[in-house]
mmCIF file of C-alpha atoms in Angstrom:
data_model
loop_
_atom_site.group_PDB
_atom_site.id
_atom_site.type_symbol
_atom_site.label_atom_id
_atom_site.label_comp_id
_atom_site.label_asym_id
_atom_site.label_seq_id
_atom_site.Cartn_x
_atom_site.Cartn_y
_atom_site.Cartn_z
ATOM 1 C CA UNK I 1 -16.524 20.450 1.854
ATOM 2 C CA UNK I 2 -19.224 18.084 3.010
ATOM 3 C CA UNK I 3 -18.999 16.342 6.375
ATOM 4 C CA UNK I 4 -19.738 12.657 6.973
ATOM 5 C CA UNK I 5 -23.303 13.342 8.058
ATOM 6 C CA UNK I 6 -24.155 15.734 5.203
ATOM 7 C CA UNK I 7 -22.597 13.282 2.735
ATOM 8 C CA UNK I 8 -24.862 10.544 4.052
ATOM 9 C CA UNK I 9 -27.887 12.831 4.095
ATOM 10 C CA UNK I 10 -27.267 13.728 0.443
ATOM 11 C CA UNK I 11 -27.072 10.090 -0.706
ATOM 12 C CA UNK I 12 -29.700 8.506 1.541
ATOM 13 C CA UNK I 13 -32.456 8.730 -1.061
ATOM 14 C CA UNK I 14 -30.483 6.858 -3.728
ATOM 15 C CA UNK I 15 -28.053 4.850 -1.596
ATOM 16 C CA UNK I 16 -29.891 1.572 -2.169
ATOM 17 C CA UNK I 17 -29.683 2.208 -5.908
ATOM 18 C CA UNK I 18 -25.937 2.951 -5.839
ATOM 19 C CA UNK I 19 -25.280 -0.082 -3.641
ATOM 20 C CA UNK I 20 -28.044 -2.533 -4.540
ATOM 21 C CA UNK I 21 -28.678 -5.756 -2.680
ATOM 22 C CA UNK I 22 -26.283 -8.462 -3.885
ATOM 23 C CA UNK I 23 -25.204 -11.868 -2.555
ATOM 24 C CA UNK I 24 -22.164 -10.115 -1.056
ATOM 25 C CA UNK I 25 -24.278 -8.754 1.805
ATOM 26 C CA UNK I 26 -25.464 -12.270 2.634
ATOM 27 C CA UNK I 27 -21.897 -13.602 2.433
ATOM 28 C CA UNK I 28 -20.779 -10.914 4.876
ATOM 29 C CA UNK I 29 -23.666 -11.602 7.257
ATOM 30 C CA UNK I 30 -23.045 -15.350 7.205
ATOM 31 C CA UNK I 31 -19.331 -14.912 7.849
ATOM 32 C CA UNK I 32 -19.886 -12.472 10.699
ATOM 33 C CA UNK I 33 -22.519 -14.726 12.298
ATOM 34 C CA UNK I 34 -19.951 -17.522 12.614
ATOM 35 C CA UNK I 35 -17.660 -15.208 14.602
ATOM 36 C CA UNK I 36 -20.356 -14.012 17.009
ATOM 37 C CA UNK I 37 -20.916 -16.834 19.521
ATOM 38 C CA UNK I 38 -23.208 -14.721 21.694
ATOM 39 C CA UNK I 39 -24.831 -13.039 18.703
ATOM 40 C CA UNK I 40 -23.891 -9.409 19.361
ATOM 41 C CA UNK I 41 -22.578 -7.180 16.563
ATOM 42 C CA UNK I 42 -21.709 -3.488 16.429
ATOM 43 C CA UNK I 43 -21.679 -2.174 12.849
ATOM 44 C CA UNK I 44 -20.034 1.156 12.120
ATOM 45 C CA UNK I 45 -21.573 2.987 9.167
ATOM 46 C CA UNK I 46 -24.783 0.945 9.142
ATOM 47 C CA UNK I 47 -26.302 3.081 6.365
ATOM 48 C CA UNK I 48 -29.671 1.813 5.183
ATOM 49 C CA UNK I 49 -29.035 -1.714 6.471
ATOM 50 C CA UNK I 50 -27.332 -3.393 3.525
ATOM 51 C CA UNK I 51 -25.384 -5.788 5.793
ATOM 52 C CA UNK I 52 -27.271 -5.254 9.061
ATOM 53 C CA UNK I 53 -30.574 -6.597 7.720
ATOM 54 C CA UNK I 54 -29.134 -9.964 6.593
ATOM 55 C CA UNK I 55 -27.397 -10.202 9.964
ATOM 56 C CA UNK I 56 -30.670 -9.569 11.793
ATOM 57 C CA UNK I 57 -32.352 -12.209 9.644
ATOM 58 C CA UNK I 58 -29.808 -14.695 11.021
ATOM 59 C CA UNK I 59 -30.794 -13.839 14.562
ATOM 60 C CA UNK I 60 -27.889 -11.551 15.407
ATOM 61 C CA UNK I 61 -28.430 -8.653 17.794
ATOM 62 C CA UNK I 62 -27.162 -5.760 15.676
ATOM 63 C CA UNK I 63 -26.429 -2.253 16.914
ATOM 64 C CA UNK I 64 -25.759 0.068 13.980
ATOM 65 C CA UNK I 65 -23.925 3.385 14.189
ATOM 66 C CA UNK I 66 -24.494 6.093 11.610
ATOM 67 C CA UNK I 67 -23.646 9.822 11.342
ATOM 68 C CA UNK I 68 -26.526 10.640 8.984
ATOM 69 C CA UNK I 69 -30.081 11.115 10.257
ATOM 70 C CA UNK I 70 -31.434 10.529 6.752
ATOM 71 C CA UNK I 71 -29.608 7.211 6.469
ATOM 72 C CA UNK I 72 -31.123 6.107 9.783
ATOM 73 C CA UNK I 73 -34.563 7.170 8.580
ATOM 74 C CA UNK I 74 -34.136 4.942 5.509
ATOM 75 C CA UNK I 75 -32.887 2.147 7.770
ATOM 76 C CA UNK I 76 -36.113 2.332 9.774
ATOM 77 C CA UNK I 77 -38.115 2.169 6.523
ATOM 78 C CA UNK I 78 -36.150 -0.937 5.506
ATOM 79 C CA UNK I 79 -36.515 -2.443 8.993
ATOM 80 C CA UNK I 80 -40.171 -1.875 9.965
ATOM 81 C CA UNK I 81 -39.947 -4.580 12.654
ATOM 82 C CA UNK I 82 -37.243 -2.578 14.451
ATOM 83 C CA UNK I 83 -34.831 -5.500 14.709
ATOM 84 C CA UNK I 84 -31.759 -3.264 14.437
ATOM 85 C CA UNK I 85 -30.880 -0.924 17.265
ATOM 86 C CA UNK I 86 -29.248 2.269 16.039
ATOM 87 C CA UNK I 87 -27.283 5.265 17.320
ATOM 88 C CA UNK I 88 -26.655 8.613 15.649
ATOM 89 C CA UNK I 89 -22.994 9.548 16.125
ATOM 90 C CA UNK I 90 -19.629 9.997 14.419
ATOM 91 C CA UNK I 91 -17.932 6.640 14.962
ATOM 92 C CA UNK I 92 -14.468 8.213 14.810
ATOM 93 C CA UNK I 93 -15.310 10.106 18.016
ATOM 94 C CA UNK I 94 -17.690 7.914 20.011
ATOM 95 C CA UNK I 95 -19.414 4.534 20.035
ATOM 96 C CA UNK I 96 -22.311 3.131 22.086
ATOM 97 C CA UNK I 97 -21.402 1.583 25.420
ATOM 98 C CA UNK I 98 -21.151 -2.179 25.770
ATOM 99 C CA UNK I 99 -19.102 -5.144 24.604
ATOM 100 C CA UNK I 100 -19.758 -6.986 21.342
ATOM 101 C CA UNK I 101 -18.665 -10.291 19.817
ATOM 102 C CA UNK I 102 -17.941 -8.578 16.522
ATOM 103 C CA UNK I 103 -17.244 -4.938 15.761
ATOM 104 C CA UNK I 104 -17.355 -4.474 12.003
ATOM 105 C CA UNK I 105 -16.784 -1.667 9.521
ATOM 106 C CA UNK I 106 -17.786 -2.947 6.050
ATOM 107 C CA UNK I 107 -17.823 -1.509 2.528
ATOM 108 C CA UNK I 108 -14.748 0.746 2.873
ATOM 109 C CA UNK I 109 -16.472 2.965 5.430
ATOM 110 C CA UNK I 110 -13.278 3.127 7.492
ATOM 111 C CA UNK I 111 -11.737 5.095 4.611
ATOM 112 C CA UNK I 112 -14.439 7.750 4.999
ATOM 113 C CA UNK I 113 -12.600 8.859 8.143
ATOM 114 C CA UNK I 114 -10.556 11.778 6.760
ATOM 115 C CA UNK I 115 -7.164 11.504 8.471
ATOM 116 C CA UNK I 116 -4.830 8.985 10.093
ATOM 117 C CA UNK I 117 -5.324 10.183 13.674
ATOM 118 C CA UNK I 118 -9.092 9.832 13.416
ATOM 119 C CA UNK I 119 -8.701 6.424 11.819
ATOM 120 C CA UNK I 120 -6.463 5.369 14.697
ATOM 121 C CA UNK I 121 -9.055 6.613 17.195
ATOM 122 C CA UNK I 122 -11.758 4.685 15.337
ATOM 123 C CA UNK I 123 -9.765 1.483 15.786
ATOM 124 C CA UNK I 124 -9.160 2.333 19.439
ATOM 125 C CA UNK I 125 -12.899 2.717 20.015
ATOM 126 C CA UNK I 126 -13.604 -0.522 18.148
ATOM 127 C CA UNK I 127 -11.084 -2.327 20.355
ATOM 128 C CA UNK I 128 -12.715 -0.912 23.497
ATOM 129 C CA UNK I 129 -16.153 -2.143 22.409
ATOM 130 C CA UNK I 130 -14.961 -5.638 21.436
ATOM 131 C CA UNK I 131 -15.224 -8.477 23.945
ATOM 132 C CA UNK I 132 -11.974 -10.245 24.851
ATOM 133 C CA UNK I 133 -13.085 -13.292 22.848
ATOM 134 C CA UNK I 134 -14.297 -11.140 19.962
ATOM 135 C CA UNK I 135 -12.963 -9.779 16.686
ATOM 136 C CA UNK I 136 -12.743 -6.511 14.777
ATOM 137 C CA UNK I 137 -13.426 -6.720 11.027
ATOM 138 C CA UNK I 138 -12.653 -4.063 8.429
ATOM 139 C CA UNK I 139 -13.352 -4.185 4.706
ATOM 140 C CA UNK I 140 -11.076 -1.854 2.730
ATOM 141 C CA UNK I 141 -10.121 -1.466 -0.912
ATOM 142 C CA UNK I 142 -6.702 -1.827 -2.530
ATOM 143 C CA UNK I 143 -5.037 1.624 -2.262
ATOM 144 C CA UNK I 144 -3.611 1.239 -5.767
ATOM 145 C CA UNK I 145 -7.112 1.874 -7.110
ATOM 146 C CA UNK I 146 -6.338 5.530 -6.354
ATOM 147 C CA UNK I 147 -2.617 5.705 -5.579
ATOM 148 C CA UNK I 148 -1.761 4.035 -8.874
ATOM 149 C CA UNK I 149 -3.566 6.519 -11.125
ATOM 150 C CA UNK I 150 -1.031 7.769 -13.671
ATOM 151 C CA UNK I 151 -1.727 11.491 -13.239
ATOM 152 C CA UNK I 152 -3.765 11.290 -10.038
ATOM 153 C CA UNK I 153 -7.089 11.910 -11.766
ATOM 154 C CA UNK I 154 -9.843 9.824 -13.322
ATOM 155 C CA UNK I 155 -13.382 10.344 -14.624
ATOM 156 C CA UNK I 156 -15.853 7.563 -15.291
ATOM 157 C CA UNK I 157 -19.583 7.174 -15.839
ATOM 158 C CA UNK I 158 -21.754 4.367 -14.452
ATOM 159 C CA UNK I 159 -25.270 3.424 -15.423
ATOM 160 C CA UNK I 160 -27.324 2.998 -12.266
ATOM 161 C CA UNK I 161 -30.888 2.088 -13.243
ATOM 162 C CA UNK I 162 -33.965 3.489 -14.970
ATOM 163 C CA UNK I 163 -31.841 5.728 -17.164
ATOM 164 C CA UNK I 164 -29.963 7.280 -14.257
ATOM 165 C CA UNK I 165 -26.238 7.879 -14.591
ATOM 166 C CA UNK I 166 -23.500 8.625 -12.082
ATOM 167 C CA UNK I 167 -20.406 10.550 -13.200
ATOM 168 C CA UNK I 168 -17.411 10.156 -10.878
ATOM 169 C CA UNK I 169 -14.421 12.514 -11.114
ATOM 170 C CA UNK I 170 -11.518 11.543 -8.859
ATOM 171 C CA UNK I 171 -8.576 13.654 -7.720
ATOM 172 C CA UNK I 172 -5.824 12.058 -5.606
ATOM 173 C CA UNK I 173 -3.362 13.631 -3.156
ATOM 174 C CA UNK I 174 -0.781 10.865 -2.746
ATOM 175 C CA UNK I 175 1.022 12.573 0.156
ATOM 176 C CA UNK I 176 -2.051 12.618 2.385
ATOM 177 C CA UNK I 177 -3.462 9.414 0.818
ATOM 178 C CA UNK I 178 -6.755 11.178 0.159
ATOM 179 C CA UNK I 179 -8.977 10.739 -2.870
ATOM 180 C CA UNK I 180 -11.584 13.417 -3.547
ATOM 181 C CA UNK I 181 -14.422 11.930 -5.560
ATOM 182 C CA UNK I 182 -16.921 14.382 -7.059
ATOM 183 C CA UNK I 183 -20.116 12.450 -7.798
ATOM 184 C CA UNK I 184 -22.701 13.899 -10.165
ATOM 185 C CA UNK I 185 -26.035 12.123 -10.611
ATOM 186 C CA UNK I 186 -28.243 12.684 -13.650
ATOM 187 C CA UNK I 187 -31.567 11.394 -14.857
ATOM 188 C CA UNK I 188 -33.918 11.798 -11.904
ATOM 189 C CA UNK I 189 -35.601 14.636 -10.030
ATOM 190 C CA UNK I 190 -34.749 12.734 -6.822
ATOM 191 C CA UNK I 191 -31.002 12.674 -7.472
ATOM 192 C CA UNK I 192 -28.916 14.825 -5.111
ATOM 193 C CA UNK I 193 -27.031 16.460 -7.986
ATOM 194 C CA UNK I 194 -23.405 16.891 -6.924
ATOM 195 C CA UNK I 195 -21.908 15.133 -3.894
ATOM 196 C CA UNK I 196 -18.272 15.249 -2.766
ATOM 197 C CA UNK I 197 -16.710 12.211 -1.055
ATOM 198 C CA UNK I 198 -13.372 12.171 0.766
ATOM 199 C CA UNK I 199 -11.677 8.809 1.075
ATOM 200 C CA UNK I 200 -8.401 8.298 2.936
ATOM 201 C CA UNK I 201 -6.999 5.005 1.712
ATOM 202 C CA UNK I 202 -4.858 2.804 3.980
ATOM 203 C CA UNK I 203 -2.186 0.254 3.114
ATOM 204 C CA UNK I 204 -2.626 -3.175 4.743
ATOM 205 C CA UNK I 205 0.680 -2.831 6.622
ATOM 206 C CA UNK I 206 -0.396 0.622 7.840
ATOM 207 C CA UNK I 207 -3.697 -0.801 9.066
ATOM 208 C CA UNK I 208 -1.868 -3.589 10.913
ATOM 209 C CA UNK I 209 0.371 -1.032 12.639
ATOM 210 C CA UNK I 210 -2.644 1.019 13.729
ATOM 211 C CA UNK I 211 -4.237 -2.164 15.051
ATOM 212 C CA UNK I 212 -1.163 -3.098 17.070
ATOM 213 C CA UNK I 213 -1.032 0.376 18.593
ATOM 214 C CA UNK I 214 -4.534 -0.072 20.047
ATOM 215 C CA UNK I 215 -4.140 -3.660 21.248
ATOM 216 C CA UNK I 216 -5.249 -5.747 18.285
ATOM 217 C CA UNK I 217 -3.402 -8.382 16.275
ATOM 218 C CA UNK I 218 -4.135 -9.669 12.801
ATOM 219 C CA UNK I 219 -5.871 -13.043 12.732
ATOM 220 C CA UNK I 220 -6.308 -13.186 8.964
ATOM 221 C CA UNK I 221 -6.687 -11.144 5.806
ATOM 222 C CA UNK I 222 -8.791 -12.307 2.875
ATOM 223 C CA UNK I 223 -9.922 -11.267 -0.583
ATOM 224 C CA UNK I 224 -13.575 -11.994 0.200
ATOM 225 C CA UNK I 225 -16.099 -13.180 2.766
ATOM 226 C CA UNK I 226 -15.338 -16.846 2.011
ATOM 227 C CA UNK I 227 -11.755 -16.316 3.233
ATOM 228 C CA UNK I 228 -10.364 -16.360 -0.311
ATOM 229 C CA UNK I 229 -6.574 -15.883 -0.264
ATOM 230 C CA UNK I 230 -5.153 -12.510 -1.235
ATOM 231 C CA UNK I 231 -2.669 -11.987 -4.081
ATOM 232 C CA UNK I 232 -1.336 -9.076 -6.136
ATOM 233 C CA UNK I 233 -4.658 -8.909 -8.035
ATOM 234 C CA UNK I 234 -6.782 -8.529 -4.889
ATOM 235 C CA UNK I 235 -8.985 -5.437 -5.148
ATOM 236 C CA UNK I 236 -10.291 -5.475 -1.564
ATOM 237 C CA UNK I 237 -9.261 -6.791 1.816
ATOM 238 C CA UNK I 238 -11.278 -8.326 4.639
ATOM 239 C CA UNK I 239 -9.009 -7.854 7.670
ATOM 240 C CA UNK I 240 -9.910 -9.753 10.852
ATOM 241 C CA UNK I 241 -8.259 -8.691 14.114
ATOM 242 C CA UNK I 242 -8.441 -10.292 17.543
ATOM 243 C CA UNK I 243 -7.823 -8.752 20.922
ATOM 244 C CA UNK I 244 -4.161 -9.006 21.915
ATOM 245 C CA UNK I 245 -3.103 -10.071 25.380
ATOM 246 C CA UNK I 246 -1.849 -7.585 27.936
ATOM 247 C CA UNK I 247 1.713 -8.820 27.460
ATOM 248 C CA UNK I 248 1.732 -8.153 23.695
#
């Protein structure tokens, strides 16, 4: 089974094609900038800079963490001015020293952490790196996307661009809350072929409990970066946590 860094290395060459630039990245950057009074942001799973680059364009001092050397190489290609500081590490085990206004984990990257204990440690590290006036932000998907599959399996094909196709076969273990997604890319000599992704989905109430255990409290949960309200149709959650007081 592939690790976080080999997964990233495999997808680095086509990552910007799978997750193309959309207004969503700008919405995220604008929202985060309003919560960073001193302009410092730590982004976990910075990838090729999808969100970090718009943040840097707004004058934020961004430190991006990434487990894949190839992803960081692509980030440097996308950021020739070197505006984004970066660190190579597994964010479930360590984070760069310092305190930040905002510690953020966008685009479901938190779910790439394979088990609950490691997810809890990730939140603990995020709390430790967040200034007392700051916030922790996580973007996660609705667990029913996987947990609600009738027989726990699904296969779908997506057109990417220039005739390239991605085939995604999903297998879900509901007891461990893990979805195994086998991704097969066709249509280009540059495609990585077959890549396996593990995603441990979290329920919002479970995430709130983890947060409380490490000294965070929920400030708000939204369906998008404009603080849209959530309902039973919400397909993703933007959860914003603030540092709890010592007596909480």
